[in-house]
Amino acid sequence: MLGSLMTYCKEEDGETLELLYRTYKNKMFYIALKLLEDSSEAENIVHDTFLILSEHLERIGDIKDKKTWNYIVTILKNHLEEEIIIREKQELLIKLIMNLKYPYKEVLYLQYYNELGSKEIGEILSIKPDNVRKIASRARKILKEKMIEMGYGR
């Protein structure tokens, strides 16, 4: 991970970024892992946080200063909150799709999870491709309305 981060920063900033990485990587990973409970996602969040830090190294004074840690934690926390919100939305969307009636649920499931086109879905469900598109459109509208009712989206 450090190697890929180094390609994003100027040569003179490389030492600072490397020292930041070696000093805080494990602490950041621990926090991310505790909240996400997924080591791969935690690694991605830590990596993304270091990418942001690499663009703002001028804001960092003494690497071991508490202000530096607070700055890092703030960026990490924002990323974690975004990730958690995305997860919640995805989980809710899956539940809402599974609660749709026939043929809405089947069409969306085949379309998004099996990545099938209207023609293939039509053959499976014995309906015309045009109807598949209309059903998918209505299903997305239903989902959008339910998500808005629940406070997600506009």
PDB file of C-alpha atoms in Angstrom:
ATOM      1  CA  MET A   1       0.000   0.000   0.000  1.00  0.00           C
ATOM      2  CA  LEU A   2       2.819   2.420   0.844  1.00  0.00           C
ATOM      3  CA  GLY A   3       4.363   1.966  -2.586  1.00  0.00           C
ATOM      4  CA  SER A   4       1.187   2.957  -4.402  1.00  0.00           C
ATOM      5  CA  LEU A   5       0.774   5.973  -2.109  1.00  0.00           C
ATOM      6  CA  MET A   6       4.270   7.199  -2.876  1.00  0.00           C
ATOM      7  CA  THR A   7       3.421   7.517  -6.570  1.00  0.00           C
ATOM      8  CA  TYR A   8       0.802  10.148  -5.701  1.00  0.00           C
ATOM      9  CA  CYS A   9       3.041  12.593  -3.881  1.00  0.00           C
ATOM     10  CA  LYS A  10       5.990  14.795  -4.724  1.00  0.00           C
ATOM     11  CA  GLU A  11       9.428  13.414  -4.015  1.00  0.00           C
ATOM     12  CA  GLU A  12      10.084  15.841  -1.139  1.00  0.00           C
ATOM     13  CA  ASP A  13       6.799  14.826   0.511  1.00  0.00           C
ATOM     14  CA  GLY A  14       7.583  11.121   0.274  1.00  0.00           C
ATOM     15  CA  GLU A  15       9.526  10.979   3.520  1.00  0.00           C
ATOM     16  CA  THR A  16       6.764  12.776   5.429  1.00  0.00           C
ATOM     17  CA  LEU A  17       4.099  10.491   4.021  1.00  0.00           C
ATOM     18  CA  GLU A  18       6.172   7.408   4.783  1.00  0.00           C
ATOM     19  CA  LEU A  19       6.698   8.542   8.380  1.00  0.00           C
ATOM     20  CA  LEU A  20       2.967   9.290   8.737  1.00  0.00           C
ATOM     21  CA  TYR A  21       2.170   5.874   7.307  1.00  0.00           C
ATOM     22  CA  ARG A  22       4.531   4.014   9.615  1.00  0.00           C
ATOM     23  CA  THR A  23       3.361   6.002  12.644  1.00  0.00           C
ATOM     24  CA  TYR A  24      -0.417   5.848  12.183  1.00  0.00           C
ATOM     25  CA  LYS A  25      -1.323   3.032   9.773  1.00  0.00           C
ATOM     26  CA  ASN A  26      -1.979   0.404  12.445  1.00  0.00           C
ATOM     27  CA  LYS A  27      -4.026   2.722  14.647  1.00  0.00           C
ATOM     28  CA  MET A  28      -6.112   3.802  11.670  1.00  0.00           C
ATOM     29  CA  PHE A  29      -6.631   0.226  10.541  1.00  0.00           C
ATOM     30  CA  TYR A  30      -7.734  -0.793  14.045  1.00  0.00           C
ATOM     31  CA  ILE A  31     -10.350   1.972  14.172  1.00  0.00           C
ATOM     32  CA  ALA A  32     -11.630   1.194  10.672  1.00  0.00           C
ATOM     33  CA  LEU A  33     -11.761  -2.534  11.356  1.00  0.00           C
ATOM     34  CA  LYS A  34     -13.698  -2.028  14.591  1.00  0.00           C
ATOM     35  CA  LEU A  35     -16.373  -0.027  12.778  1.00  0.00           C
ATOM     36  CA  LEU A  36     -16.539  -1.856   9.451  1.00  0.00           C
ATOM     37  CA  GLU A  37     -15.790  -5.399  10.650  1.00  0.00           C
ATOM     38  CA  ASP A  38     -14.204  -6.136   7.278  1.00  0.00           C
ATOM     39  CA  SER A  39     -10.428  -6.073   6.917  1.00  0.00           C
ATOM     40  CA  SER A  40     -10.477  -5.473   3.167  1.00  0.00           C
ATOM     41  CA  GLU A  41     -12.798  -2.474   3.475  1.00  0.00           C
ATOM     42  CA  ALA A  42     -10.805  -1.193   6.444  1.00  0.00           C
ATOM     43  CA  GLU A  43      -7.619  -1.339   4.351  1.00  0.00           C
ATOM     44  CA  ASN A  44      -9.334   0.546   1.529  1.00  0.00           C
ATOM     45  CA  ILE A  45     -10.516   3.283   3.886  1.00  0.00           C
ATOM     46  CA  VAL A  46      -7.037   3.651   5.397  1.00  0.00           C
ATOM     47  CA  HIS A  47      -5.531   3.811   1.911  1.00  0.00           C
ATOM     48  CA  ASP A  48      -8.040   6.453   0.803  1.00  0.00           C
ATOM     49  CA  THR A  49      -7.309   8.468   3.928  1.00  0.00           C
ATOM     50  CA  PHE A  50      -3.593   8.432   3.158  1.00  0.00           C
ATOM     51  CA  LEU A  51      -4.335   9.540  -0.404  1.00  0.00           C
ATOM     52  CA  ILE A  52      -6.144  12.579   0.988  1.00  0.00           C
ATOM     53  CA  LEU A  53      -3.332  13.218   3.458  1.00  0.00           C
ATOM     54  CA  SER A  54      -0.804  13.098   0.616  1.00  0.00           C
ATOM     55  CA  GLU A  55      -2.607  16.044  -0.970  1.00  0.00           C
ATOM     56  CA  HIS A  56      -2.565  18.078   2.261  1.00  0.00           C
ATOM     57  CA  LEU A  57       0.833  17.396   3.777  1.00  0.00           C
ATOM     58  CA  GLU A  58       1.426  21.133   4.159  1.00  0.00           C
ATOM     59  CA  ARG A  59      -1.206  21.141   6.933  1.00  0.00           C
ATOM     60  CA  ILE A  60       0.819  18.706   8.991  1.00  0.00           C
ATOM     61  CA  GLY A  61       3.513  20.018  11.296  1.00  0.00           C
ATOM     62  CA  ASP A  62       5.088  17.676  13.810  1.00  0.00           C
ATOM     63  CA  ILE A  63       4.067  14.144  12.873  1.00  0.00           C
ATOM     64  CA  LYS A  64       3.878  12.941  16.460  1.00  0.00           C
ATOM     65  CA  ASP A  65       1.874  15.969  17.610  1.00  0.00           C
ATOM     66  CA  LYS A  66      -1.661  15.348  18.889  1.00  0.00           C
ATOM     67  CA  LYS A  67      -2.985  17.870  16.333  1.00  0.00           C
ATOM     68  CA  THR A  68      -1.670  15.642  13.548  1.00  0.00           C
ATOM     69  CA  TRP A  69      -3.438  12.602  14.980  1.00  0.00           C
ATOM     70  CA  ASN A  70      -6.658  14.603  15.400  1.00  0.00           C
ATOM     71  CA  TYR A  71      -6.436  15.760  11.782  1.00  0.00           C
ATOM     72  CA  ILE A  72      -5.910  12.177  10.575  1.00  0.00           C
ATOM     73  CA  VAL A  73      -8.756  10.853  12.722  1.00  0.00           C
ATOM     74  CA  THR A  74     -11.105  13.540  11.360  1.00  0.00           C
ATOM     75  CA  ILE A  75     -10.401  12.507   7.759  1.00  0.00           C
ATOM     76  CA  LEU A  76     -10.658   8.816   8.659  1.00  0.00           C
ATOM     77  CA  LYS A  77     -13.926   9.368  10.523  1.00  0.00           C
ATOM     78  CA  ASN A  78     -15.473  11.182   7.551  1.00  0.00           C
ATOM     79  CA  HIS A  79     -14.550   8.305   5.245  1.00  0.00           C
ATOM     80  CA  LEU A  80     -15.904   5.747   7.686  1.00  0.00           C
ATOM     81  CA  GLU A  81     -19.194   7.599   8.053  1.00  0.00           C
ATOM     82  CA  GLU A  82     -19.579   7.771   4.276  1.00  0.00           C
ATOM     83  CA  GLU A  83     -18.847   4.050   3.970  1.00  0.00           C
ATOM     84  CA  ILE A  84     -21.306   3.144   6.720  1.00  0.00           C
ATOM     85  CA  ILE A  85     -24.042   5.253   5.114  1.00  0.00           C
ATOM     86  CA  ILE A  86     -23.400   3.602   1.741  1.00  0.00           C
ATOM     87  CA  ARG A  87     -23.599   0.165   3.372  1.00  0.00           C
ATOM     88  CA  GLU A  88     -26.845   1.024   5.136  1.00  0.00           C
ATOM     89  CA  LYS A  89     -28.380   2.242   1.895  1.00  0.00           C
ATOM     90  CA  GLN A  90     -27.291  -0.908   0.055  1.00  0.00           C
ATOM     91  CA  GLU A  91     -28.679  -3.177   2.761  1.00  0.00           C
ATOM     92  CA  LEU A  92     -31.944  -1.252   2.817  1.00  0.00           C
ATOM     93  CA  LEU A  93     -32.194  -1.360  -0.964  1.00  0.00           C
ATOM     94  CA  ILE A  94     -31.707  -5.127  -0.980  1.00  0.00           C
ATOM     95  CA  LYS A  95     -34.447  -5.533   1.643  1.00  0.00           C
ATOM     96  CA  LEU A  96     -36.779  -3.284  -0.314  1.00  0.00           C
ATOM     97  CA  ILE A  97     -36.127  -5.192  -3.543  1.00  0.00           C
ATOM     98  CA  MET A  98     -36.796  -8.508  -1.809  1.00  0.00           C
ATOM     99  CA  ASN A  99     -40.110  -7.131  -0.521  1.00  0.00           C
ATOM    100  CA  LEU A 100     -41.331  -6.121  -3.980  1.00  0.00           C
ATOM    101  CA  LYS A 101     -44.081  -8.171  -5.569  1.00  0.00           C
ATOM    102  CA  TYR A 102     -43.798 -10.230  -8.737  1.00  0.00           C
ATOM    103  CA  PRO A 103     -42.592  -9.283 -11.369  1.00  0.00           C
ATOM    104  CA  TYR A 104     -40.816  -6.197  -9.955  1.00  0.00           C
ATOM    105  CA  LYS A 105     -38.524  -8.147  -7.653  1.00  0.00           C
ATOM    106  CA  GLU A 106     -37.578 -10.711 -10.289  1.00  0.00           C
ATOM    107  CA  VAL A 107     -36.896  -8.132 -12.996  1.00  0.00           C
ATOM    108  CA  LEU A 108     -34.633  -5.995 -10.780  1.00  0.00           C
ATOM    109  CA  TYR A 109     -32.874  -9.006  -9.360  1.00  0.00           C
ATOM    110  CA  LEU A 110     -32.140 -10.438 -12.799  1.00  0.00           C
ATOM    111  CA  GLN A 111     -31.197  -7.027 -14.154  1.00  0.00           C
ATOM    112  CA  TYR A 112     -28.807  -5.887 -11.408  1.00  0.00           C
ATOM    113  CA  TYR A 113     -27.555  -9.026  -9.704  1.00  0.00           C
ATOM    114  CA  ASN A 114     -27.385 -11.337 -12.701  1.00  0.00           C
ATOM    115  CA  GLU A 115     -26.643  -8.479 -15.120  1.00  0.00           C
ATOM    116  CA  LEU A 116     -29.123  -9.695 -17.703  1.00  0.00           C
ATOM    117  CA  GLY A 117     -30.623  -7.562 -20.433  1.00  0.00           C
ATOM    118  CA  SER A 118     -34.309  -6.995 -21.157  1.00  0.00           C
ATOM    119  CA  LYS A 119     -34.418  -9.654 -23.855  1.00  0.00           C
ATOM    120  CA  GLU A 120     -32.896 -12.340 -21.590  1.00  0.00           C
ATOM    121  CA  ILE A 121     -35.135 -11.384 -18.679  1.00  0.00           C
ATOM    122  CA  GLY A 122     -38.142 -11.464 -20.970  1.00  0.00           C
ATOM    123  CA  GLU A 123     -37.279 -14.979 -22.090  1.00  0.00           C
ATOM    124  CA  ILE A 124     -36.886 -16.173 -18.494  1.00  0.00           C
ATOM    125  CA  LEU A 125     -40.111 -14.567 -17.278  1.00  0.00           C
ATOM    126  CA  SER A 126     -42.058 -15.089 -20.527  1.00  0.00           C
ATOM    127  CA  ILE A 127     -42.723 -11.391 -21.080  1.00  0.00           C
ATOM    128  CA  LYS A 128     -41.780  -8.990 -23.866  1.00  0.00           C
ATOM    129  CA  PRO A 129     -38.542  -6.982 -23.554  1.00  0.00           C
ATOM    130  CA  ASP A 130     -40.541  -3.725 -23.720  1.00  0.00           C
ATOM    131  CA  ASN A 131     -42.569  -4.868 -20.728  1.00  0.00           C
ATOM    132  CA  VAL A 132     -39.376  -5.772 -18.874  1.00  0.00           C
ATOM    133  CA  ARG A 133     -38.153  -2.196 -19.327  1.00  0.00           C
ATOM    134  CA  LYS A 134     -41.485  -0.767 -18.129  1.00  0.00           C
ATOM    135  CA  ILE A 135     -41.537  -3.076 -15.114  1.00  0.00           C
ATOM    136  CA  ALA A 136     -37.943  -2.149 -14.239  1.00  0.00           C
ATOM    137  CA  SER A 137     -38.784   1.537 -14.527  1.00  0.00           C
ATOM    138  CA  ARG A 138     -41.837   1.182 -12.287  1.00  0.00           C
ATOM    139  CA  ALA A 139     -39.867  -0.896  -9.784  1.00  0.00           C
ATOM    140  CA  ARG A 140     -37.122   1.747  -9.578  1.00  0.00           C
ATOM    141  CA  LYS A 141     -39.783   4.410  -9.062  1.00  0.00           C
ATOM    142  CA  ILE A 142     -41.335   2.377  -6.219  1.00  0.00           C
ATOM    143  CA  LEU A 143     -37.916   1.902  -4.615  1.00  0.00           C
ATOM    144  CA  LYS A 144     -37.085   5.581  -4.960  1.00  0.00           C
ATOM    145  CA  GLU A 145     -40.365   6.572  -3.296  1.00  0.00           C
ATOM    146  CA  LYS A 146     -39.772   4.125  -0.433  1.00  0.00           C
ATOM    147  CA  MET A 147     -36.207   5.365   0.051  1.00  0.00           C
ATOM    148  CA  ILE A 148     -37.452   8.969   0.178  1.00  0.00           C
ATOM    149  CA  GLU A 149     -40.130   7.992   2.708  1.00  0.00           C
ATOM    150  CA  MET A 150     -37.388   6.502   4.852  1.00  0.00           C
ATOM    151  CA  GLY A 151     -35.265   9.652   4.674  1.00  0.00           C
ATOM    152  CA  TYR A 152     -32.781   8.640   1.983  1.00  0.00           C
ATOM    153  CA  GLY A 153     -32.474  10.736  -1.130  1.00  0.00           C
ATOM    154  CA  ARG A 154     -34.548  13.639  -2.400  1.00  0.00           C
TER     155      ARG A 154
END
